[in-house]
Amino acid sequence: MSTDPQPAPMFPDGLSAAEAARRLQTEGFNELPQAGSRSMLRLVADVLKEPMLLLLLGGAGIYLALGDMAEAILLGVFASASVFITIVQEARTERVLESLRDLSSPRALVIRDGERIRIAGREVVRGDLIVLSEGDRVAADAVLRDCDDLLTDESLLTGESVPVRKRPAAGEAMDAATIAGGDDQPFVFSGSLVVRGGGIAEVMATGPHTAIGRIGQSVTALETETPWLRQQTRRLVVAFAIGGAIVVAITVVLYAMYRGGWLEGILAGIALGMSMLPEEFPVVLTVFLAMGAWRISQARVLTRRASAIESLGAATVLCSDKTGTLTQNRMMVARLVLPDGGVLQPAMATPEAIAPPFRDLVATAVLACDPQSHDPMEKALHALGADATAGATLQRRYGLRPDLLAMTNVWSRDGAGVAAAKGAPEAIAKLCGVDGGALAGLQARVETLAAEGLRVLGVAEASWSGEALPDAQQDFAFSFRGLVGFADPLRPEVKDAVAECRAAGVRVIMITGDYPATATAIARQAGIDPERVIAGPELADLDDDALALVARAPTAFARIMPEQKLRIVTALKADGEIVAMTGDGVNDAPSLKAAHIGIAMGGRGTDVAREASAIVLLDDDFGSIVKAIRLGRRIYDNLRKAMSFILAVHFPIAGLALLPLVTGLPLLLGPVHIAFLEMIIDPVCSLVFEAETEESDIMRRPPRDPQEPLLPRPLVLWGALQGILAMLATGGVLLLAHRNGMPDDELRALVFFSLVSVIVSLIFVNRSFSSSLREALLRPNRMLLLVIGFVVAVLATSLTLPAAAALFRFGPLHADDLALTAAAAITTLIMLELSKFPLRAALSRRADKPDQVVKAASPAR
């Protein structure tokens, strides 16, 4: 915006067509710069840039070059499947966001060359005179040159749901410091809605120079957080790859030196390298996040970036906007108060309880409204008394004036006339001549309603004999009829959702542009129970350290400007909190992007808010946030189970590949066996554990520390213990059978069957850290049944079909052999379940302290 004073328009008849065309050419269209939607090729390119997926495809290429077609195809299939799932989810996200965006340019009525013409909103230029009427969306930031009873809804910029009153400019200038909100301003802002009255305004700023445009530019300057799990997984992949390469090289050299066979050493090295290649890690993370995004989409929650789900389980603070997020962003009549003090709550009253005095109060209030109104408070009155104007004819309207904040409608019906007025209680009291003790009592009632967060209007009525109407509404002989209190009602799901967040150790902080009294009332209704409500001016006097300190206690923020929302989020992050931020307005966009998890409302939310967020609630259901947090925790839990399983299964595989080196036994496991094992391990990691339901205590734990390693020391030790016991079980079977003189082909089959059986037992061990073995065995999981069915079918085929037995180089097995493999698996399962009790106690220590908040960094408290 220009910072120079703006005089009255240079063109009383508006701009000329030629001048408008010149300015359009020079200054550009009146629209916000938008990041273009990603094409399918762009989506594919973005997905393929991930180092983990490149590792998968590279691994497949390496095996193909070595001539191991089976493993190359298997690895390529899993890489392709992961890429496909991710691309489908990302493409669906882009399509849904595109459908949410209003592609049609809003129309604007402008005065050019002295004539009123309707043009596309994007063609409005600086200096245009725009004509505003009820229901219009303001096309650009402008200064009012003339207006009559004009009210605009600026909630998308301010977060305040109640429309604000406007007046004509008296020499005021509009500059970059001009902000929306507050009554009696001479400025209107792009994106706001005219709910009553009309006027003419001169455009001062368009496109990126508007208030909305400046917020959009601040959003693009913010950087999003790098997903921690991806960093952790990359480190694990690198560590396993380096370790595997070292072990493979040692194996090849030792085989050549001590057994004199380079070819046998190379084959052993290839088999060992295949068993240790860490391709499961990127598969697991990619598939978990993609499948998690798909699962959460079934609950009408859209994840614009699947990696955002990983942060949900670590969220410690949820900053929520009030208007449209905690509340429904619509007005309803919450209180009716008669002159004698009688009070009625219409939402809770039965029809019989609405006595005639209350019905009369509603009818008078409806008569004081516009018949076709966009004002949310007038809509609420019409909904309560829809038939009040039946058979009546509107004769004249008296609009709001700066010196009298009341409006009056004069109606005639069956030869009789009535004047109905509503407005600020003090204005209505003035019209009715209320003074003295009666006025003090009225003010006390108004203050009581205001303390409950209600907007209050006074209502008055006067009779009219049908004679000439007076010039001013003050000339009617009004009688006071009562007060009407309005509320923006709380969403019905909010209270339970807030309670569940608190039980999960997630603090909820309300941030709103509304007044402190309203903020306090809504926060208490929602169960936030703030110890302190901090208003914008008070916040401006706090430095960052003081702000972080006060935000540690239950707090709500009121009368907050957009840049202050961003400052609150930044201070919380600097204090070590993991911040989720919800919102729907343009004013929420910078803080949505700055937060670790930005959650936008998809129904009412603006394009700017949706594009700045990582998650979009398509049905604006605040309760869906809790579902998303629960899913984020479930994903992380299951991811760690899968990682523990991966770590465990590589011990017996690598051990059986190395055992022939130290014992002189023949090489038992070749590439085909490892390929089959990968066909078990990969779907178990990426599908079976992903499908596991959440632990019963998952929402009673405090948030996890996001800096905690993906595989912390206890989990590494647990995985190593599993792997060592599995290796001892399969190695014991191998040594026992070899000592009894079993032929090599039968020995290979027996060891392989034992290994597969032990791997299946490890699946059940890792299904749960907290439930019993019985629950782990009986808990339903369709994917687990499919995998076990596949394993049994392939093993049976390898024994009964000669071609398959030849491929695996298996000899026949007998009933006692199969009993030995089952005994190895059952023994491993029982021993590990008994070993799990100390671990279970260690893991439950965090859940015993639901009020503990785990910090990303651990500052002194």
mmCIF file of N, CA and C in Angstrom, residues 444-538:
data_model
loop_
_atom_site.group_PDB
_atom_site.id
_atom_site.type_symbol
_atom_site.label_atom_id
_atom_site.label_comp_id
_atom_site.label_asym_id
_atom_site.label_seq_id
_atom_site.Cartn_x
_atom_site.Cartn_y
_atom_site.Cartn_z
ATOM 1 N N ALA A 444 -26.154 -3.151 34.553
ATOM 2 C CA ALA A 444 -25.673 -4.321 35.301
ATOM 3 C C ALA A 444 -26.019 -5.609 34.561
ATOM 4 N N ARG A 445 -27.237 -5.674 34.006
ATOM 5 C CA ARG A 445 -27.615 -6.871 33.248
ATOM 6 C C ARG A 445 -26.746 -7.025 32.002
ATOM 7 N N VAL A 446 -26.474 -5.921 31.324
ATOM 8 C CA VAL A 446 -25.625 -5.961 30.127
ATOM 9 C C VAL A 446 -24.229 -6.457 30.472
ATOM 10 N N GLU A 447 -23.682 -5.971 31.584
ATOM 11 C CA GLU A 447 -22.343 -6.398 31.990
ATOM 12 C C GLU A 447 -22.317 -7.881 32.339
ATOM 13 N N THR A 448 -23.402 -8.372 32.938
ATOM 14 C CA THR A 448 -23.469 -9.805 33.262
ATOM 15 C C THR A 448 -23.460 -10.640 31.994
ATOM 16 N N LEU A 449 -24.238 -10.235 31.002
ATOM 17 C CA LEU A 449 -24.266 -10.979 29.734
ATOM 18 C C LEU A 449 -22.927 -10.885 29.014
ATOM 19 N N ALA A 450 -22.318 -9.708 29.042
ATOM 20 C CA ALA A 450 -21.028 -9.529 28.378
ATOM 21 C C ALA A 450 -19.953 -10.399 29.021
ATOM 22 N N ALA A 451 -20.031 -10.587 30.346
ATOM 23 C CA ALA A 451 -19.057 -11.427 31.031
ATOM 24 C C ALA A 451 -19.170 -12.886 30.601
ATOM 25 N N GLU A 452 -20.336 -13.270 30.081
ATOM 26 C CA GLU A 452 -20.513 -14.626 29.558
ATOM 27 C C GLU A 452 -20.071 -14.729 28.101
ATOM 28 N N GLY A 453 -19.500 -13.656 27.565
ATOM 29 C CA GLY A 453 -19.039 -13.682 26.188
ATOM 30 C C GLY A 453 -20.125 -13.420 25.167
ATOM 31 N N LEU A 454 -21.243 -12.823 25.584
ATOM 32 C CA LEU A 454 -22.367 -12.585 24.678
ATOM 33 C C LEU A 454 -22.308 -11.180 24.095
ATOM 34 N N ARG A 455 -22.772 -11.066 22.867
ATOM 35 C CA ARG A 455 -23.012 -9.764 22.252
ATOM 36 C C ARG A 455 -24.447 -9.366 22.585
ATOM 37 N N VAL A 456 -24.659 -8.130 23.048
ATOM 38 C CA VAL A 456 -25.963 -7.739 23.588
ATOM 39 C C VAL A 456 -26.559 -6.616 22.759
ATOM 40 N N LEU A 457 -27.834 -6.770 22.410
ATOM 41 C CA LEU A 457 -28.610 -5.726 21.745
ATOM 42 C C LEU A 457 -29.825 -5.391 22.606
ATOM 43 N N GLY A 458 -30.162 -4.107 22.631
ATOM 44 C CA GLY A 458 -31.400 -3.685 23.258
ATOM 45 C C GLY A 458 -32.507 -3.624 22.212
ATOM 46 N N VAL A 459 -33.744 -3.827 22.643
ATOM 47 C CA VAL A 459 -34.899 -3.837 21.734
ATOM 48 C C VAL A 459 -35.974 -2.902 22.310
ATOM 49 N N ALA A 460 -36.582 -2.098 21.407
ATOM 50 C CA ALA A 460 -37.632 -1.166 21.826
ATOM 51 C C ALA A 460 -38.736 -1.150 20.781
ATOM 52 N N GLU A 461 -39.908 -0.660 21.194
ATOM 53 C CA GLU A 461 -41.071 -0.657 20.303
ATOM 54 C C GLU A 461 -41.883 0.610 20.528
ATOM 55 N N ALA A 462 -42.450 1.109 19.428
ATOM 56 C CA ALA A 462 -43.340 2.276 19.527
ATOM 57 C C ALA A 462 -44.495 2.081 18.558
ATOM 58 N N SER A 463 -45.658 2.616 18.909
ATOM 59 C CA SER A 463 -46.806 2.542 17.998
ATOM 60 C C SER A 463 -46.748 3.711 17.020
ATOM 61 N N TRP A 464 -47.399 3.499 15.865
ATOM 62 C CA TRP A 464 -47.418 4.541 14.835
ATOM 63 C C TRP A 464 -48.836 4.624 14.292
ATOM 64 N N SER A 465 -49.367 5.822 14.264
ATOM 65 C CA SER A 465 -50.778 6.004 13.914
ATOM 66 C C SER A 465 -51.024 6.079 12.420
ATOM 67 N N GLY A 466 -49.993 6.060 11.613
ATOM 68 C CA GLY A 466 -50.179 6.144 10.172
ATOM 69 C C GLY A 466 -50.008 7.530 9.622
ATOM 70 N N GLU A 467 -49.703 8.488 10.498
ATOM 71 C CA GLU A 467 -49.472 9.850 10.028
ATOM 72 C C GLU A 467 -48.086 9.946 9.407
ATOM 73 N N ALA A 468 -47.698 11.148 9.022
ATOM 74 C CA ALA A 468 -46.387 11.356 8.402
ATOM 75 C C ALA A 468 -45.292 10.918 9.366
ATOM 76 N N LEU A 469 -44.335 10.190 8.829
ATOM 77 C CA LEU A 469 -43.243 9.662 9.653
ATOM 78 C C LEU A 469 -42.260 10.764 10.000
ATOM 79 N N PRO A 470 -41.691 10.701 11.209
ATOM 80 C CA PRO A 470 -40.719 11.740 11.609
ATOM 81 C C PRO A 470 -39.413 11.574 10.845
ATOM 82 N N ASP A 471 -38.590 12.601 10.884
ATOM 83 C CA ASP A 471 -37.302 12.564 10.177
ATOM 84 C C ASP A 471 -36.268 11.736 10.926
ATOM 85 N N ALA A 472 -36.389 11.605 12.239
ATOM 86 C CA ALA A 472 -35.404 10.890 13.034
ATOM 87 C C ALA A 472 -36.106 9.905 13.946
ATOM 88 N N GLN A 473 -35.424 8.789 14.213
ATOM 89 C CA GLN A 473 -36.033 7.755 15.050
ATOM 90 C C GLN A 473 -36.176 8.206 16.504
ATOM 91 N N GLN A 474 -35.428 9.257 16.891
ATOM 92 C CA GLN A 474 -35.567 9.749 18.260
ATOM 93 C C GLN A 474 -36.939 10.344 18.523
ATOM 94 N N ASP A 475 -37.708 10.630 17.449
ATOM 95 C CA ASP A 475 -39.001 11.283 17.620
ATOM 96 C C ASP A 475 -40.136 10.306 17.911
ATOM 97 N N PHE A 476 -39.842 8.963 17.875
ATOM 98 C CA PHE A 476 -40.860 7.991 18.264
ATOM 99 C C PHE A 476 -40.898 7.874 19.787
ATOM 100 N N ALA A 477 -42.038 7.520 20.315
ATOM 101 C CA ALA A 477 -42.205 7.316 21.770
ATOM 102 C C ALA A 477 -41.964 5.840 22.078
ATOM 103 N N PHE A 478 -40.703 5.470 22.172
ATOM 104 C CA PHE A 478 -40.343 4.068 22.340
ATOM 105 C C PHE A 478 -40.559 3.605 23.771
ATOM 106 N N SER A 479 -40.872 2.312 23.885
ATOM 107 C CA SER A 479 -40.917 1.619 25.173
ATOM 108 C C SER A 479 -39.900 0.480 25.138
ATOM 109 N N PHE A 480 -39.165 0.294 26.235
ATOM 110 C CA PHE A 480 -38.121 -0.731 26.287
ATOM 111 C C PHE A 480 -38.756 -2.118 26.384
ATOM 112 N N ARG A 481 -38.317 -3.041 25.510
ATOM 113 C CA ARG A 481 -38.888 -4.391 25.481
ATOM 114 C C ARG A 481 -37.940 -5.464 26.035
ATOM 115 N N GLY A 482 -36.642 -5.162 26.119
ATOM 116 C CA GLY A 482 -35.731 -6.153 26.691
ATOM 117 C C GLY A 482 -34.390 -6.204 25.979
ATOM 118 N N LEU A 483 -33.610 -7.216 26.350
ATOM 119 C CA LEU A 483 -32.268 -7.421 25.804
ATOM 120 C C LEU A 483 -32.194 -8.776 25.104
ATOM 121 N N VAL A 484 -31.373 -8.831 24.075
ATOM 122 C CA VAL A 484 -31.106 -10.093 23.366
ATOM 123 C C VAL A 484 -29.599 -10.320 23.372
ATOM 124 N N GLY A 485 -29.164 -11.488 23.883
ATOM 125 C CA GLY A 485 -27.745 -11.836 23.915
ATOM 126 C C GLY A 485 -27.428 -12.872 22.852
ATOM 127 N N PHE A 486 -26.377 -12.622 22.094
ATOM 128 C CA PHE A 486 -25.985 -13.513 20.992
ATOM 129 C C PHE A 486 -24.652 -14.183 21.319
ATOM 130 N N ALA A 487 -24.511 -15.420 20.873
ATOM 131 C CA ALA A 487 -23.264 -16.154 21.063
ATOM 132 C C ALA A 487 -22.907 -16.878 19.776
ATOM 133 N N ASP A 488 -21.610 -16.981 19.552
ATOM 134 C CA ASP A 488 -21.096 -17.855 18.495
ATOM 135 C C ASP A 488 -20.899 -19.208 19.164
ATOM 136 N N PRO A 489 -21.795 -20.177 18.948
ATOM 137 C CA PRO A 489 -21.799 -21.385 19.788
ATOM 138 C C PRO A 489 -20.576 -22.267 19.578
ATOM 139 N N LEU A 490 -20.217 -22.951 20.640
ATOM 140 C CA LEU A 490 -19.108 -23.900 20.599
ATOM 141 C C LEU A 490 -19.497 -25.086 19.730
ATOM 142 N N ARG A 491 -18.541 -25.597 18.969
ATOM 143 C CA ARG A 491 -18.790 -26.825 18.217
ATOM 144 C C ARG A 491 -19.052 -27.963 19.203
ATOM 145 N N PRO A 492 -20.014 -28.818 18.921
ATOM 146 C CA PRO A 492 -20.404 -29.837 19.920
ATOM 147 C C PRO A 492 -19.287 -30.821 20.256
ATOM 148 N N GLU A 493 -18.368 -31.054 19.313
ATOM 149 C CA GLU A 493 -17.322 -32.047 19.566
ATOM 150 C C GLU A 493 -16.121 -31.495 20.302
ATOM 151 N N VAL A 494 -16.090 -30.168 20.492
ATOM 152 C CA VAL A 494 -14.863 -29.528 20.975
ATOM 153 C C VAL A 494 -14.524 -29.918 22.408
ATOM 154 N N LYS A 495 -15.515 -29.945 23.300
ATOM 155 C CA LYS A 495 -15.221 -30.179 24.711
ATOM 156 C C LYS A 495 -14.580 -31.549 24.918
ATOM 157 N N ASP A 496 -15.137 -32.589 24.280
ATOM 158 C CA ASP A 496 -14.557 -33.931 24.419
ATOM 159 C C ASP A 496 -13.178 -33.999 23.787
ATOM 160 N N ALA A 497 -13.009 -33.307 22.673
ATOM 161 C CA ALA A 497 -11.702 -33.329 21.997
ATOM 162 C C ALA A 497 -10.637 -32.652 22.855
ATOM 163 N N VAL A 498 -10.997 -31.538 23.487
ATOM 164 C CA VAL A 498 -10.043 -30.852 24.366
ATOM 165 C C VAL A 498 -9.688 -31.729 25.553
ATOM 166 N N ALA A 499 -10.689 -32.403 26.137
ATOM 167 C CA ALA A 499 -10.433 -33.280 27.276
ATOM 168 C C ALA A 499 -9.495 -34.417 26.886
ATOM 169 N N GLU A 500 -9.681 -34.976 25.691
ATOM 170 C CA GLU A 500 -8.812 -36.066 25.256
ATOM 171 C C GLU A 500 -7.398 -35.563 24.989
ATOM 172 N N CYS A 501 -7.287 -34.351 24.454
ATOM 173 C CA CYS A 501 -5.960 -33.766 24.269
ATOM 174 C C CYS A 501 -5.246 -33.605 25.606
ATOM 175 N N ARG A 502 -5.952 -33.120 26.599
ATOM 176 C CA ARG A 502 -5.340 -32.911 27.910
ATOM 177 C C ARG A 502 -4.922 -34.239 28.526
ATOM 178 N N ALA A 503 -5.749 -35.279 28.353
ATOM 179 C CA ALA A 503 -5.383 -36.593 28.881
ATOM 180 C C ALA A 503 -4.130 -37.125 28.190
ATOM 181 N N ALA A 504 -3.930 -36.731 26.934
ATOM 182 C CA ALA A 504 -2.756 -37.175 26.179
ATOM 183 C C ALA A 504 -1.551 -36.276 26.399
ATOM 184 N N GLY A 505 -1.663 -35.303 27.315
ATOM 185 C CA GLY A 505 -0.536 -34.428 27.604
ATOM 186 C C GLY A 505 -0.356 -33.312 26.599
ATOM 187 N N VAL A 506 -1.384 -33.026 25.805
ATOM 188 C CA VAL A 506 -1.301 -31.953 24.809
ATOM 189 C C VAL A 506 -2.066 -30.751 25.346
ATOM 190 N N ARG A 507 -1.374 -29.648 25.594
ATOM 191 C CA ARG A 507 -2.035 -28.441 26.084
ATOM 192 C C ARG A 507 -2.736 -27.735 24.929
ATOM 193 N N VAL A 508 -3.928 -27.218 25.203
ATOM 194 C CA VAL A 508 -4.689 -26.476 24.203
ATOM 195 C C VAL A 508 -4.670 -24.999 24.588
ATOM 196 N N ILE A 509 -4.204 -24.162 23.667
ATOM 197 C CA ILE A 509 -4.146 -22.717 23.881
ATOM 198 C C ILE A 509 -5.036 -22.058 22.834
ATOM 199 N N MET A 510 -5.962 -21.217 23.280
ATOM 200 C CA MET A 510 -6.847 -20.519 22.352
ATOM 201 C C MET A 510 -6.251 -19.159 22.007
ATOM 202 N N ILE A 511 -6.220 -18.856 20.713
ATOM 203 C CA ILE A 511 -5.716 -17.570 20.230
ATOM 204 C C ILE A 511 -6.797 -16.960 19.349
ATOM 205 N N THR A 512 -7.288 -15.781 19.708
ATOM 206 C CA THR A 512 -8.399 -15.192 18.977
ATOM 207 C C THR A 512 -8.238 -13.687 18.857
ATOM 208 N N GLY A 513 -8.907 -13.128 17.866
ATOM 209 C CA GLY A 513 -8.952 -11.686 17.726
ATOM 210 C C GLY A 513 -10.131 -11.069 18.450
ATOM 211 N N ASP A 514 -10.923 -11.903 19.128
ATOM 212 C CA ASP A 514 -12.126 -11.425 19.805
ATOM 213 C C ASP A 514 -11.769 -10.798 21.156
ATOM 214 N N TYR A 515 -12.789 -10.291 21.821
ATOM 215 C CA TYR A 515 -12.595 -9.580 23.080
ATOM 216 C C TYR A 515 -12.276 -10.552 24.218
ATOM 217 N N PRO A 516 -11.566 -10.083 25.264
ATOM 218 C CA PRO A 516 -11.183 -10.973 26.362
ATOM 219 C C PRO A 516 -12.375 -11.653 27.039
ATOM 220 N N ALA A 517 -13.478 -10.923 27.246
ATOM 221 C CA ALA A 517 -14.631 -11.540 27.914
ATOM 222 C C ALA A 517 -15.178 -12.695 27.094
ATOM 223 N N THR A 518 -15.275 -12.492 25.770
ATOM 224 C CA THR A 518 -15.753 -13.563 24.898
ATOM 225 C C THR A 518 -14.765 -14.723 24.888
ATOM 226 N N ALA A 519 -13.475 -14.404 24.816
ATOM 227 C CA ALA A 519 -12.453 -15.446 24.804
ATOM 228 C C ALA A 519 -12.504 -16.271 26.086
ATOM 229 N N THR A 520 -12.663 -15.610 27.218
ATOM 230 C CA THR A 520 -12.716 -16.315 28.493
ATOM 231 C C THR A 520 -13.906 -17.261 28.552
ATOM 232 N N ALA A 521 -15.069 -16.768 28.110
ATOM 233 C CA ALA A 521 -16.275 -17.598 28.165
ATOM 234 C C ALA A 521 -16.142 -18.829 27.273
ATOM 235 N N ILE A 522 -15.672 -18.635 26.043
ATOM 236 C CA ILE A 522 -15.543 -19.760 25.114
ATOM 237 C C ILE A 522 -14.486 -20.743 25.611
ATOM 238 N N ALA A 523 -13.374 -20.236 26.137
ATOM 239 C CA ALA A 523 -12.318 -21.123 26.635
ATOM 240 C C ALA A 523 -12.843 -21.995 27.772
ATOM 241 N N ARG A 524 -13.636 -21.420 28.656
ATOM 242 C CA ARG A 524 -14.180 -22.204 29.762
ATOM 243 C C ARG A 524 -15.195 -23.222 29.265
ATOM 244 N N GLN A 525 -16.025 -22.830 28.314
ATOM 245 C CA GLN A 525 -16.982 -23.780 27.753
ATOM 246 C C GLN A 525 -16.268 -24.957 27.093
ATOM 247 N N ALA A 526 -15.124 -24.680 26.464
ATOM 248 C CA ALA A 526 -14.384 -25.727 25.768
ATOM 249 C C ALA A 526 -13.581 -26.609 26.711
ATOM 250 N N GLY A 527 -13.462 -26.228 27.974
ATOM 251 C CA GLY A 527 -12.687 -27.010 28.919
ATOM 252 C C GLY A 527 -11.220 -26.652 28.944
ATOM 253 N N ILE A 528 -10.863 -25.517 28.321
ATOM 254 C CA ILE A 528 -9.467 -25.087 28.332
ATOM 255 C C ILE A 528 -9.086 -24.519 29.691
ATOM 256 N N ASP A 529 -10.033 -23.864 30.365
ATOM 257 C CA ASP A 529 -9.852 -23.347 31.726
ATOM 258 C C ASP A 529 -8.566 -22.546 31.893
ATOM 259 N N PRO A 530 -8.441 -21.429 31.192
ATOM 260 C CA PRO A 530 -7.197 -20.662 31.297
ATOM 261 C C PRO A 530 -7.063 -19.986 32.653
ATOM 262 N N GLU A 531 -5.845 -20.001 33.164
ATOM 263 C CA GLU A 531 -5.575 -19.241 34.381
ATOM 264 C C GLU A 531 -5.476 -17.753 34.084
ATOM 265 N N ARG A 532 -5.180 -17.432 32.840
ATOM 266 C CA ARG A 532 -4.944 -16.037 32.480
ATOM 267 C C ARG A 532 -5.335 -15.831 31.027
ATOM 268 N N VAL A 533 -5.970 -14.702 30.734
ATOM 269 C CA VAL A 533 -6.274 -14.313 29.354
ATOM 270 C C VAL A 533 -5.447 -13.068 29.042
ATOM 271 N N ILE A 534 -4.574 -13.185 28.055
ATOM 272 C CA ILE A 534 -3.658 -12.096 27.713
ATOM 273 C C ILE A 534 -4.154 -11.417 26.441
ATOM 274 N N ALA A 535 -4.368 -10.115 26.519
ATOM 275 C CA ALA A 535 -4.825 -9.355 25.360
ATOM 276 C C ALA A 535 -3.636 -8.870 24.541
ATOM 277 N N GLY A 536 -3.921 -8.516 23.289
ATOM 278 C CA GLY A 536 -2.875 -8.092 22.365
ATOM 279 C C GLY A 536 -1.987 -6.978 22.884
ATOM 280 N N PRO A 537 -2.543 -5.885 23.435
ATOM 281 C CA PRO A 537 -1.684 -4.817 23.956
ATOM 282 C C PRO A 537 -0.753 -5.296 25.070
ATOM 283 N N GLU A 538 -1.248 -6.189 25.946
ATOM 284 C CA GLU A 538 -0.397 -6.724 27.008
ATOM 285 C C GLU A 538 0.701 -7.597 26.412
#
